[in-house]
Coordinates of C-alpha atoms in Angstrom, one line a residue:
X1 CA -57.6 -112.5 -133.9
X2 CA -56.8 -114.3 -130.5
X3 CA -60.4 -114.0 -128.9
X4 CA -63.8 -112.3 -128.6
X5 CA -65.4 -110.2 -130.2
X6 CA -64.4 -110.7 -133.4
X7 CA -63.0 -107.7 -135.0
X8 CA -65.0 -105.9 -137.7
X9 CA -62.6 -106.5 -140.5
X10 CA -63.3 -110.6 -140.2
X11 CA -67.3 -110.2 -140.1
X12 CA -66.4 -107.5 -143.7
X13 CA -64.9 -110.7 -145.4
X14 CA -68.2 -113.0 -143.9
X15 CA -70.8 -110.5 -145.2
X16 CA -69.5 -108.3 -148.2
X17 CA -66.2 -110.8 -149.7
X18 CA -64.8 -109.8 -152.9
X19 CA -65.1 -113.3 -153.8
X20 CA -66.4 -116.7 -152.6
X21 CA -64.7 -120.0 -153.4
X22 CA -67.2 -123.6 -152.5
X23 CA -65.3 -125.5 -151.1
X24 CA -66.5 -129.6 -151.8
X25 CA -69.1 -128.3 -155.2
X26 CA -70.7 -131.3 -156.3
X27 CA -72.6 -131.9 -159.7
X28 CA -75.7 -133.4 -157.9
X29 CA -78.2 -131.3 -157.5
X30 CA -78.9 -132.9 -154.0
X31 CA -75.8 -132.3 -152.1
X32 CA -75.1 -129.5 -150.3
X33 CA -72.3 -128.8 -152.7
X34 CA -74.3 -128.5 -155.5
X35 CA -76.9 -125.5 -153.9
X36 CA -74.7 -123.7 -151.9
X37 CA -72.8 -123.0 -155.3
X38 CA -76.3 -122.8 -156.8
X39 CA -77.5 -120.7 -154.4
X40 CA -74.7 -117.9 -154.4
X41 CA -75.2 -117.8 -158.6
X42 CA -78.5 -117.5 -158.5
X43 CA -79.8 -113.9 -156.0
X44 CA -77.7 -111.7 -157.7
X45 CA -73.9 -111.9 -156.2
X46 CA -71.9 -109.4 -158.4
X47 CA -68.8 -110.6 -156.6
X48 CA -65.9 -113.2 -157.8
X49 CA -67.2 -117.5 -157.6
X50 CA -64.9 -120.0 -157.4
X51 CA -65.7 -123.9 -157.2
X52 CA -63.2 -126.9 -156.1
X53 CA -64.3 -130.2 -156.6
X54 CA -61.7 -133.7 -156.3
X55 CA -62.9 -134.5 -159.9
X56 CA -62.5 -131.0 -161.5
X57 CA -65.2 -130.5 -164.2
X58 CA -67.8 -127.5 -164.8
X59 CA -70.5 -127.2 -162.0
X60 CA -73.7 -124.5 -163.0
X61 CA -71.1 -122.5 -165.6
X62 CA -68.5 -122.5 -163.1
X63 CA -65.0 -124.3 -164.2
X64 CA -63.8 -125.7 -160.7
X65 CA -60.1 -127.0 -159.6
X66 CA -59.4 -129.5 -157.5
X67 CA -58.3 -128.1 -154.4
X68 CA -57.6 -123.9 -152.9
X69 CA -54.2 -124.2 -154.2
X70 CA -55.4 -124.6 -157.7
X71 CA -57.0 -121.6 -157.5
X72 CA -56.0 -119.1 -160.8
X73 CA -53.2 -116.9 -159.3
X74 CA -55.2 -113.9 -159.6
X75 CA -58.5 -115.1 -158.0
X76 CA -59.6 -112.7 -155.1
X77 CA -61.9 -114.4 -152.8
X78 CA -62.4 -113.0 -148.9
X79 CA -64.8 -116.0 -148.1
X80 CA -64.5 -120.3 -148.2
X81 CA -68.0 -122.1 -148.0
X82 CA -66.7 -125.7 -146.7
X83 CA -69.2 -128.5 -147.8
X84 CA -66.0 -130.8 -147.1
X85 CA -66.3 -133.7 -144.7
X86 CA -64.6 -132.7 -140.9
X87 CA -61.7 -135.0 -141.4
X88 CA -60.6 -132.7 -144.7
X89 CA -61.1 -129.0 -143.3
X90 CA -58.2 -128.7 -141.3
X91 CA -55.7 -129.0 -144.5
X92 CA -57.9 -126.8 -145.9
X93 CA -57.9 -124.2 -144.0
X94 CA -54.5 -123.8 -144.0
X95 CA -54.9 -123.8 -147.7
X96 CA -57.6 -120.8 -147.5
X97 CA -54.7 -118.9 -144.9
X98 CA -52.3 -119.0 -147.9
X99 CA -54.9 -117.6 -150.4
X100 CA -55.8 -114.5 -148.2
X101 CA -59.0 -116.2 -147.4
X102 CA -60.3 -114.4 -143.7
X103 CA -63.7 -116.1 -143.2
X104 CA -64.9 -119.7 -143.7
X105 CA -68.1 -120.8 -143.1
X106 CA -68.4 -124.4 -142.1
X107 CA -71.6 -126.5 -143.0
X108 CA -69.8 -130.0 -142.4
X109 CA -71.3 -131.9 -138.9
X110 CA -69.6 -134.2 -136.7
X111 CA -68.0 -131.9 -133.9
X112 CA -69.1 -130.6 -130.7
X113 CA -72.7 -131.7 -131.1
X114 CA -71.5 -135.5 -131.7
X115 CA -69.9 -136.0 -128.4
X116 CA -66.4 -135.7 -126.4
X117 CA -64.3 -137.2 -130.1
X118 CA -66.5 -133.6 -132.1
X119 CA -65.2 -131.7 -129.3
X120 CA -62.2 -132.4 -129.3
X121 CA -61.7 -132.0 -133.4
X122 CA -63.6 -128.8 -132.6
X123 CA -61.5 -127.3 -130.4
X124 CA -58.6 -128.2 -132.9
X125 CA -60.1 -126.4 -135.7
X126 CA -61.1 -123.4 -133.8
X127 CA -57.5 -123.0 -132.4
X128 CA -55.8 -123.3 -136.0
X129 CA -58.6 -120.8 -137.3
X130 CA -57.4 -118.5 -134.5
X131 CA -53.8 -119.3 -135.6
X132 CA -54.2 -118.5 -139.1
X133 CA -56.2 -115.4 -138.7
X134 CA -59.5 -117.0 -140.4
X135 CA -62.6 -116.1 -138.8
X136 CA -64.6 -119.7 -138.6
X137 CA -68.5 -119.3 -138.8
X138 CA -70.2 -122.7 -137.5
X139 CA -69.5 -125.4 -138.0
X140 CA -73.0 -127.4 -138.3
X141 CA -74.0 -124.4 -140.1
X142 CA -76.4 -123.8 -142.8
X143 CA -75.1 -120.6 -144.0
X144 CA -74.9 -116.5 -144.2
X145 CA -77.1 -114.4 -146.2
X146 CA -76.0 -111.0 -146.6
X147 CA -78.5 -108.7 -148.7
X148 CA -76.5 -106.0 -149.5
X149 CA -74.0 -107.8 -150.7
X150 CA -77.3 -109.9 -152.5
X151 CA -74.8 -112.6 -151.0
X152 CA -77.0 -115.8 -150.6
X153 CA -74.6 -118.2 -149.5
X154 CA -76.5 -121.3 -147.7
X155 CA -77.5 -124.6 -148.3
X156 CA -81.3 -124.0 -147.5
X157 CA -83.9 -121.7 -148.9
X158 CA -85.0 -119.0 -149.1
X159 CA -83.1 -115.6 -150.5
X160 CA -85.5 -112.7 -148.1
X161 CA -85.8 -109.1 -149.3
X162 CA -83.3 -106.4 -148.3
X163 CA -84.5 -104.9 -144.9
X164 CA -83.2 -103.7 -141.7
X165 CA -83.3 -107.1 -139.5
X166 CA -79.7 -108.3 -138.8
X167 CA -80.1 -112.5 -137.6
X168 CA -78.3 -115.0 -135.7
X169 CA -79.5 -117.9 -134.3
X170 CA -77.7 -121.5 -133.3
X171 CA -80.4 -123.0 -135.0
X172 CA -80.6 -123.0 -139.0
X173 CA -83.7 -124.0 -139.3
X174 CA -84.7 -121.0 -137.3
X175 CA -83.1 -118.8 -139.8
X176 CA -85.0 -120.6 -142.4
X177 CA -88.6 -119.3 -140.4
X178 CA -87.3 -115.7 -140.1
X179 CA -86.4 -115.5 -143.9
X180 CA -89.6 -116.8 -144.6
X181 CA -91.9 -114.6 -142.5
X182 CA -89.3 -112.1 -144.2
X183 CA -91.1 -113.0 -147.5
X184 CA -94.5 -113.2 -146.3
X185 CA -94.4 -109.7 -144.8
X186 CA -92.0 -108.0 -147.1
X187 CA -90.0 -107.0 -143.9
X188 CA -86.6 -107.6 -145.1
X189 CA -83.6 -108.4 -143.8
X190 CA -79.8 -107.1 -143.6
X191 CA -77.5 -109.9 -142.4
X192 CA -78.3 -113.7 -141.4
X193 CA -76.1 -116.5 -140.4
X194 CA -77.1 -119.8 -139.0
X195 CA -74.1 -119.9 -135.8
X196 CA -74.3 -123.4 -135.8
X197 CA -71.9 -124.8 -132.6
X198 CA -70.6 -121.1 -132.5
X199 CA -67.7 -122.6 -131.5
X200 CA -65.8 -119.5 -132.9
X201 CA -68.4 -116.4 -133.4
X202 CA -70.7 -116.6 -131.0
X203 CA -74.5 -115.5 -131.7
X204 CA -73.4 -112.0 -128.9
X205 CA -70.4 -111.3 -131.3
X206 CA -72.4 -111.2 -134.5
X207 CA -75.1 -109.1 -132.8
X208 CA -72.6 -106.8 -132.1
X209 CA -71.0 -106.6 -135.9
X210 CA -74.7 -105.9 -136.2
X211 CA -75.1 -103.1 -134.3
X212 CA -72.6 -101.4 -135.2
X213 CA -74.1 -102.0 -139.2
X214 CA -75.1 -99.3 -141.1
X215 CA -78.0 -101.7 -143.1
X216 CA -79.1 -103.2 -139.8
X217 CA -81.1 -101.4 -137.1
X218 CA -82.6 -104.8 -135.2
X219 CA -80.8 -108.3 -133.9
X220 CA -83.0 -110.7 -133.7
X221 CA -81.2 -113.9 -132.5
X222 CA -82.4 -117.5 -131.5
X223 CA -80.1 -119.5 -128.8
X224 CA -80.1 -122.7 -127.0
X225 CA -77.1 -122.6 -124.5
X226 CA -75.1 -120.2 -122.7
X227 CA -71.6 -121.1 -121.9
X228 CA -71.2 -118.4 -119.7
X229 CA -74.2 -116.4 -118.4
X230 CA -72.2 -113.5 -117.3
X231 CA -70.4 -113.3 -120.0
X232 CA -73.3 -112.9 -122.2
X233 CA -75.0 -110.6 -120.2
X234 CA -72.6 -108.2 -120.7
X235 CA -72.1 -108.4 -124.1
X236 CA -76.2 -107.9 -124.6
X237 CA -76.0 -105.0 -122.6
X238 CA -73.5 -103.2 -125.0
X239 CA -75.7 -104.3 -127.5
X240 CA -79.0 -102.8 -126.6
X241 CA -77.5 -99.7 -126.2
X242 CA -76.8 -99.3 -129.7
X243 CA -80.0 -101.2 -130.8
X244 CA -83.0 -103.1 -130.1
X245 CA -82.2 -106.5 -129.8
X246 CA -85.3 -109.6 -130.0
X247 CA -83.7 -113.4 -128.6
X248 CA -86.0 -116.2 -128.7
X249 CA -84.4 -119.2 -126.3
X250 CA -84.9 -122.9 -127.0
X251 CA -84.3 -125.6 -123.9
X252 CA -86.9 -123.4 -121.6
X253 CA -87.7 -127.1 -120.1
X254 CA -86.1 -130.2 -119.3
X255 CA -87.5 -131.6 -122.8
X256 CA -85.9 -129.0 -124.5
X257 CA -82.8 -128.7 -122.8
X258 CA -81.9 -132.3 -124.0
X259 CA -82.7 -131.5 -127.4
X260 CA -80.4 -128.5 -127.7
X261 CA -77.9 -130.7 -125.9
X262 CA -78.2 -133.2 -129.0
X263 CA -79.2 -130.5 -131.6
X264 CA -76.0 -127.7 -131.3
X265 CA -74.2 -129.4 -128.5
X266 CA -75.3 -126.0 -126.5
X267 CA -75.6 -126.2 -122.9
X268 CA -79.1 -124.7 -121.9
X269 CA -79.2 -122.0 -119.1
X270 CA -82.2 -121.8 -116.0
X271 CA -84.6 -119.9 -118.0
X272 CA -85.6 -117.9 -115.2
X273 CA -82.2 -116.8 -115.1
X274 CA -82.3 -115.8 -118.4
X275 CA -85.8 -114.2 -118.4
X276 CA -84.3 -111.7 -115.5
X277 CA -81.0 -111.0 -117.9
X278 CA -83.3 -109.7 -121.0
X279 CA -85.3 -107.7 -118.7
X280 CA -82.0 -106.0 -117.4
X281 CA -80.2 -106.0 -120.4
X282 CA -83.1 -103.9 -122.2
X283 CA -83.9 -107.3 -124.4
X284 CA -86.9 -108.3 -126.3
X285 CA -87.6 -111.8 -125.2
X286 CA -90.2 -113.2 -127.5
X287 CA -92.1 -116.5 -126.6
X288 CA -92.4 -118.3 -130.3
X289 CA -91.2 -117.6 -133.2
X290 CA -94.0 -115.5 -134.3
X291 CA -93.6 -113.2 -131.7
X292 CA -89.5 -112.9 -132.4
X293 CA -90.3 -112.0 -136.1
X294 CA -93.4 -109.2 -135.5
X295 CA -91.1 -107.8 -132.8
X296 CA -88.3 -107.2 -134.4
X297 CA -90.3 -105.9 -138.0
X298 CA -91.6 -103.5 -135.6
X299 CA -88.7 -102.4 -134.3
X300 CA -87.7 -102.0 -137.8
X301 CA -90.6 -99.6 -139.2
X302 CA -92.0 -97.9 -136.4
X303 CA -91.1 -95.0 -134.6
X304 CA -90.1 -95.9 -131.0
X305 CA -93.4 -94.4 -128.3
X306 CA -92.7 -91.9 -126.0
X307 CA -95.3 -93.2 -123.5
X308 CA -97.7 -95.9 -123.1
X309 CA -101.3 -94.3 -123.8
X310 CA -102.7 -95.9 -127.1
X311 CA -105.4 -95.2 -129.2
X312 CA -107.0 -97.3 -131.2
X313 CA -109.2 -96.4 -134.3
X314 CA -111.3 -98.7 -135.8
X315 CA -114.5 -99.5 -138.9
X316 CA -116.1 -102.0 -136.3
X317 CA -116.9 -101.9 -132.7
X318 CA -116.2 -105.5 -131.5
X319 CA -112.9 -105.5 -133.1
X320 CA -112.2 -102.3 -130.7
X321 CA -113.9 -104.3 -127.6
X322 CA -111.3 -107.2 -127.5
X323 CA -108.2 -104.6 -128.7
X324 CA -109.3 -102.5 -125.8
X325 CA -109.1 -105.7 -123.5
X326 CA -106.0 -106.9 -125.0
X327 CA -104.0 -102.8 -124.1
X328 CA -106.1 -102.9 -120.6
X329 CA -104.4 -106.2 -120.0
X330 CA -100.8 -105.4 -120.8
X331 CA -98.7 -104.6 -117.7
X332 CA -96.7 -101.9 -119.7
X333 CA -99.8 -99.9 -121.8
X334 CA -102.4 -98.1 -121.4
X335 CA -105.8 -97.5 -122.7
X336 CA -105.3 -93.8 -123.4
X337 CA -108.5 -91.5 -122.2
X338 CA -110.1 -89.5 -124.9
X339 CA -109.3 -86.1 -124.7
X340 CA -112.1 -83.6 -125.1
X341 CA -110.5 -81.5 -127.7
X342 CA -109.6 -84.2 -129.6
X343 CA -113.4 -85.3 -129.1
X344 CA -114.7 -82.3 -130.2
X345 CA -112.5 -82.3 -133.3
X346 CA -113.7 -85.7 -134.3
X347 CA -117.2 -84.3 -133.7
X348 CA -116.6 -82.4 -136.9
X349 CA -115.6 -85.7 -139.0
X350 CA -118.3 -87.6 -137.7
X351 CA -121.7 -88.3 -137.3
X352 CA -123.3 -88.2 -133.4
X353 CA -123.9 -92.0 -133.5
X354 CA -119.8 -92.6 -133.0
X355 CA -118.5 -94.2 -129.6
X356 CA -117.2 -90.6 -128.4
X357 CA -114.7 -92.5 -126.5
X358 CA -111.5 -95.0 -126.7
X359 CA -111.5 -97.0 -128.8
X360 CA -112.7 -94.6 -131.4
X361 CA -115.3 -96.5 -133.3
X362 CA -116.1 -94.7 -136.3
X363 CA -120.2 -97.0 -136.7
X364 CA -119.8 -96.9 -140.5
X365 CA -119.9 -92.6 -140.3
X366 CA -116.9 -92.1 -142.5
X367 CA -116.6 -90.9 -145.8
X368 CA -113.3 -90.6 -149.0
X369 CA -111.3 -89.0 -146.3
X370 CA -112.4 -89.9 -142.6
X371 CA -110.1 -92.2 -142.0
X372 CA -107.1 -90.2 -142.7
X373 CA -108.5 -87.1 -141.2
X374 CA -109.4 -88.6 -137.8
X375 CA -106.5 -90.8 -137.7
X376 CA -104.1 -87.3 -138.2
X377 CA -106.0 -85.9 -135.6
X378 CA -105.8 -88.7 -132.9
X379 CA -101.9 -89.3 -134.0
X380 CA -101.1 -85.4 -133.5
X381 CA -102.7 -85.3 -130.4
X382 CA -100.1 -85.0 -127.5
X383 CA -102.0 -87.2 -125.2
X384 CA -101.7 -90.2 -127.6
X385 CA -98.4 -92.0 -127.8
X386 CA -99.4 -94.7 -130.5
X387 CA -102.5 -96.0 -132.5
X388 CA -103.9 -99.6 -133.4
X389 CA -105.8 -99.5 -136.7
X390 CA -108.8 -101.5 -137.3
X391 CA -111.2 -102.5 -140.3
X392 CA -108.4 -102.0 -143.3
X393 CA -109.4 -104.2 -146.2
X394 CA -113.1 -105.0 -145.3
X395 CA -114.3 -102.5 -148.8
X396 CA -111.7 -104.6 -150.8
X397 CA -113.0 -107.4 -149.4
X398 CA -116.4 -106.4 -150.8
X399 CA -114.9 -105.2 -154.3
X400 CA -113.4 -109.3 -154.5
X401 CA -116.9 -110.6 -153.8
X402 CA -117.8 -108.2 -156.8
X403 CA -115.4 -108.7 -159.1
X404 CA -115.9 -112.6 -158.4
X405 CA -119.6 -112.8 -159.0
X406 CA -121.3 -113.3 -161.9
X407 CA -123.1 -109.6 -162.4
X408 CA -119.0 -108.5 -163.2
X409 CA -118.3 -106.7 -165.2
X410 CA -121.3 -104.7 -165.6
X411 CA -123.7 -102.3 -163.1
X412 CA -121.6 -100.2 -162.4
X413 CA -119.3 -102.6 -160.6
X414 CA -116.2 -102.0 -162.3
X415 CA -115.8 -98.3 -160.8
X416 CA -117.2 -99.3 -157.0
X417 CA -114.5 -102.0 -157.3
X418 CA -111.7 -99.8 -158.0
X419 CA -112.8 -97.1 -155.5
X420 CA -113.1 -99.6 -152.8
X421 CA -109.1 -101.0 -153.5
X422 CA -108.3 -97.4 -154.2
X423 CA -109.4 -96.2 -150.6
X424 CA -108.1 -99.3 -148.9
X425 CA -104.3 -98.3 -150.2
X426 CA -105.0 -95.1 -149.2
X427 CA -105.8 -95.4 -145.7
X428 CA -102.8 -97.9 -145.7
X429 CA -100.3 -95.5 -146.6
X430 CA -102.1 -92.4 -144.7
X431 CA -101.3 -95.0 -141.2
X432 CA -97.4 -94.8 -142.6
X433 CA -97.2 -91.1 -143.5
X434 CA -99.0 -90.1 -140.5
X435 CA -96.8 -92.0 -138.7
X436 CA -93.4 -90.8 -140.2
X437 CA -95.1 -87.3 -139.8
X438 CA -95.9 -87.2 -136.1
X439 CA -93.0 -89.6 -135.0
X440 CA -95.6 -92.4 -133.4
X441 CA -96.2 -95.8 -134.2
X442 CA -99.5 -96.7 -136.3
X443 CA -99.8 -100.3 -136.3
X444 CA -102.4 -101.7 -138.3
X445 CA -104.4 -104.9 -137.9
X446 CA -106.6 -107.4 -139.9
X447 CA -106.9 -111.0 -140.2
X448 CA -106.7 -110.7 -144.0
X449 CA -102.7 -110.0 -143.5
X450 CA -102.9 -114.0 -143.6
X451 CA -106.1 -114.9 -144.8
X452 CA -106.0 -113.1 -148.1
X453 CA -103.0 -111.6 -148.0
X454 CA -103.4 -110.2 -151.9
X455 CA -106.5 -107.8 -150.3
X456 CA -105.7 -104.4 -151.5
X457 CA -105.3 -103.3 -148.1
X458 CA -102.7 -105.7 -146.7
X459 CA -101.1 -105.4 -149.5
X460 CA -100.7 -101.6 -149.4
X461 CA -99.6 -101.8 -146.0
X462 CA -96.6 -104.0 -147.2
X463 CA -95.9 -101.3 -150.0
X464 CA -95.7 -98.9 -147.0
X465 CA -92.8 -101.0 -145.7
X466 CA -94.8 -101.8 -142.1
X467 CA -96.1 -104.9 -140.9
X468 CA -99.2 -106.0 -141.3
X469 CA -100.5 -107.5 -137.9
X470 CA -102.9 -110.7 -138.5
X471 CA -104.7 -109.4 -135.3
X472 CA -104.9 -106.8 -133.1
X473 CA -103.9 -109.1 -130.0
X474 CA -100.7 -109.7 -132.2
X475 CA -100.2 -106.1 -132.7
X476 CA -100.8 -105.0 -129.5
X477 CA -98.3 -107.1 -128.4
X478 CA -95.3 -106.0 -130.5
X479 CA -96.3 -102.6 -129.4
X480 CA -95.6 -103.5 -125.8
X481 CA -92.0 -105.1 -126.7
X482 CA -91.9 -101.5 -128.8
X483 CA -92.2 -99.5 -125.3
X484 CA -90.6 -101.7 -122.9
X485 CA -87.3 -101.3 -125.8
X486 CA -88.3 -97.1 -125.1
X487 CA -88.5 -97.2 -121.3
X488 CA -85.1 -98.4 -121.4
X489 CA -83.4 -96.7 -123.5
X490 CA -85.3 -93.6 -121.6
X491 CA -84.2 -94.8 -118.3
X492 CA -80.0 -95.6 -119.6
X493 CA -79.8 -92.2 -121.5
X494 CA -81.4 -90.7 -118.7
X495 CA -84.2 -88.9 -120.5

């Protein structure tokens, strides 16, 4: 392994090892030692844990030894966690090379982000990584999480549900917000690895482990600093042809570039620059965090649009009004026209006091099975590339101000409740079928997604497997980052 990318075999041992040793476990429950090693026993990892610790001694169950050497003679273990100090990893890499060990990931600070001396013992430890055929994740790193492998080795919470979002970012703490919106949204995650200096695996070569991944069909990546523009460019590019690919860039201004400079030792690029790569490369560039996340979850659970026209169906006309705005705005979609056969089909659904246009405001005329009716016909209709729901949760919302007040149970209340939450989860998973039926994107909006996110409707939507969009602004925009991704592709394969 004398360069980039790293082959596939080295990211195997990173993301699905046979067996993990800790390298530095501690018995205080505040040190890193003590919850990466907590951290690995606790999600589920069915494969081999190993501890060492100077003292020896019995950390969380596990009977450590007191260096890699130590190790019983037949311990398998494809992975080294290093919560060593700097000074102490180079013997012990050398020690992993004669266990077999082919990735080490390396959460100990002091290199390339704490000036010219961190560089230098950087370099150093990259080069005898590279030597002894050990792929080196980091260091300054706060770990890899690796759901199918239910592999959660990092010093940091939280453990994220299985999903199809592969992450890398030179920031931890950025991993940290994607795992969490990961739990808020029940859009899950494959792979994750805080880069740290990337001195070694860069945040380009673990995107492309990623999309070559069966369990990952998204990259989402956060960087600060680009060594070599060109370089990276290119290695993008081979990676959006494969797959849809989100990066969200810190040091945009002068402000910022100094603090990647002090955070990862990255050096930050001319953001215009950078802006003009994604737009080449067929990148997703997302401007906050937010954004990054709902972009990439949409990549992950909706069907790519073959065009730009959009439809959007909603319970309430002002909600309509401002979505209508926000796809009228959008440089890359369209408000779609209505059609007057799919008019006149609605006419059948409907009373005559509905808009009769786009948006498709259904003025409070539907009954049990409107909402799934009309939005089959919209979605089937070959003039409409995608649809923005509108008005899921609001009878649930009425069925909690029920079951809350003081008349429940009694008056009848107790079966409107349950119809209301019934038909709510209904029309949330009518948006999903319809939309694995007729191959378009359905993407539903409330503001109850965040403000009471246990609503029967939000909560169906997350059963689904989609996103729930906390507004249609929100939604709108992933469905623009949706197309744009389309276009490309279109445009490269030549469709």
């Amino acid at each position: 392994m004398t360069g980039t990318p790293v082959d596939a075999a080295h990211f195997r041992a990173l993301f699905e090892p046979r067996g993990v040793v800790v390298a530095g476990a501690s018995s205080h429950p505040g040190k890193f030692g003590f919850v990466a090693l907590h951290n690995i026993l606790s999600q589920g990892y069915a494969g081999e844990v190993y501890a060492t610790n100077r003292e020896g001694g019995t950390i969380l169950g596990i009977d450590t030894v007191t260096g890699i050497d130590d190790l019983p003679a037949g311990a398998v273990a494809d992975l080294v966690f290093v919560c060593t100090p700097a000074a102490a990893n180079p013997e012990l890499l050398r020690a992993c090379a004669r266990r077999g060990i082919k990735a080490a990931f390396i959460t100990s600070a002091g290199y390339g982000e704490a000036g010219e001396e961190g560089r230098v013992a950087e370099r150093e430890l990259i080069d005898l990584a590279r030597e002894l055929d050990i792929l080196l994740a980091g260091p300054n790193g706060q770990g890899v999480v690796s759901t199918p492998a239910r592999l959660c080795a990092q010093i940091v919470a939280p453990y994220p549900p299985a999903g199809a979002i592969g992450v890398a970012s030179q920031s931890g703490n950025f991993v940290s917000s994607f795992l969490n919106y990961a739990v808020q949204t029940g859009i899950g995650i494959s792979r994750a690895v805080s880069a740290g200096n990337a001195a070694m695996a860069t945040v380009p070569d673990y995107l492309d482990f990623y999309a070559d991944d069966p369990a990952t069909r998204v990259g989402l990546a956060y960087v600060e600093g680009i060594a070599d523009g060109r370089a990276f460019s290119d290695r993008i590019r081979t990676v959006t042809a494969r797959m849809p690919l989100v990066l969200l860039k810190g040091g945009a201004t002068a402000g910022g570039q100094r603090a990647a400079a002090s955070h990862t030792g990255a050096l930050a690029s001319d953001d215009r620059v950078f802006d003009g790569m994604c737009r080449q490369a067929g990148a997703t560039r997302a401007a906050n965090v937010e954004e990054a996340f709902e972009a990439a979850a949409t990549f992950a659970t909706q069907p790519l649009p073959k065009g730009p026209a959009v439809a959007v169906l909603t319970t309430a006309g002002g909600w309509g009004v401002v979505t209508a705005d926000a796809i009228t705005a959008h440089p890359d979609l369209a408000l779609a026209p209505l059609p007057d056969d799919l008019r006149a089909s609605i006419d059948t659904k409907l009373p005559p006091r509905w808009s009769r246009n786009n948006p498709i405001d259904l003025a409070g005329g539907e009954t049990r099975d409107t909402i799934p009716e009309v939005m089959a016909m919209v979605a089937e209709h070959p003039d409409i590339d995608a649809v923005v729901y509108l008005g899921l949760g609001i009878q649930s919302n009425q069925a909690r101000m029920m079951r809350e007040g003081r008349f429940y149970p009694g008056d009848g209340l107790e079966r409107i409740v349950d119809y209301h939450e019934r038909q709510d989860a209904r029309f949330a998973q009518a948006a999903a079928d319809i939309s694995d039926a007729t191959g378009k994107p359905i993407l539903t909006a409330t503001e109850l997604a965040v403000t009471i996110p246990d609503n029967a409707g939000p909560v169906a939507v997350r059963a689904s497997g989609r996103l729930c969009y906390a507004s249609s602004q929100r939604a709108v925009t992933a469905l623009g980052h949706l197309y744009r991704y389309s276009r490309f592709r279109a445009r490269r394969d030549g469709a």
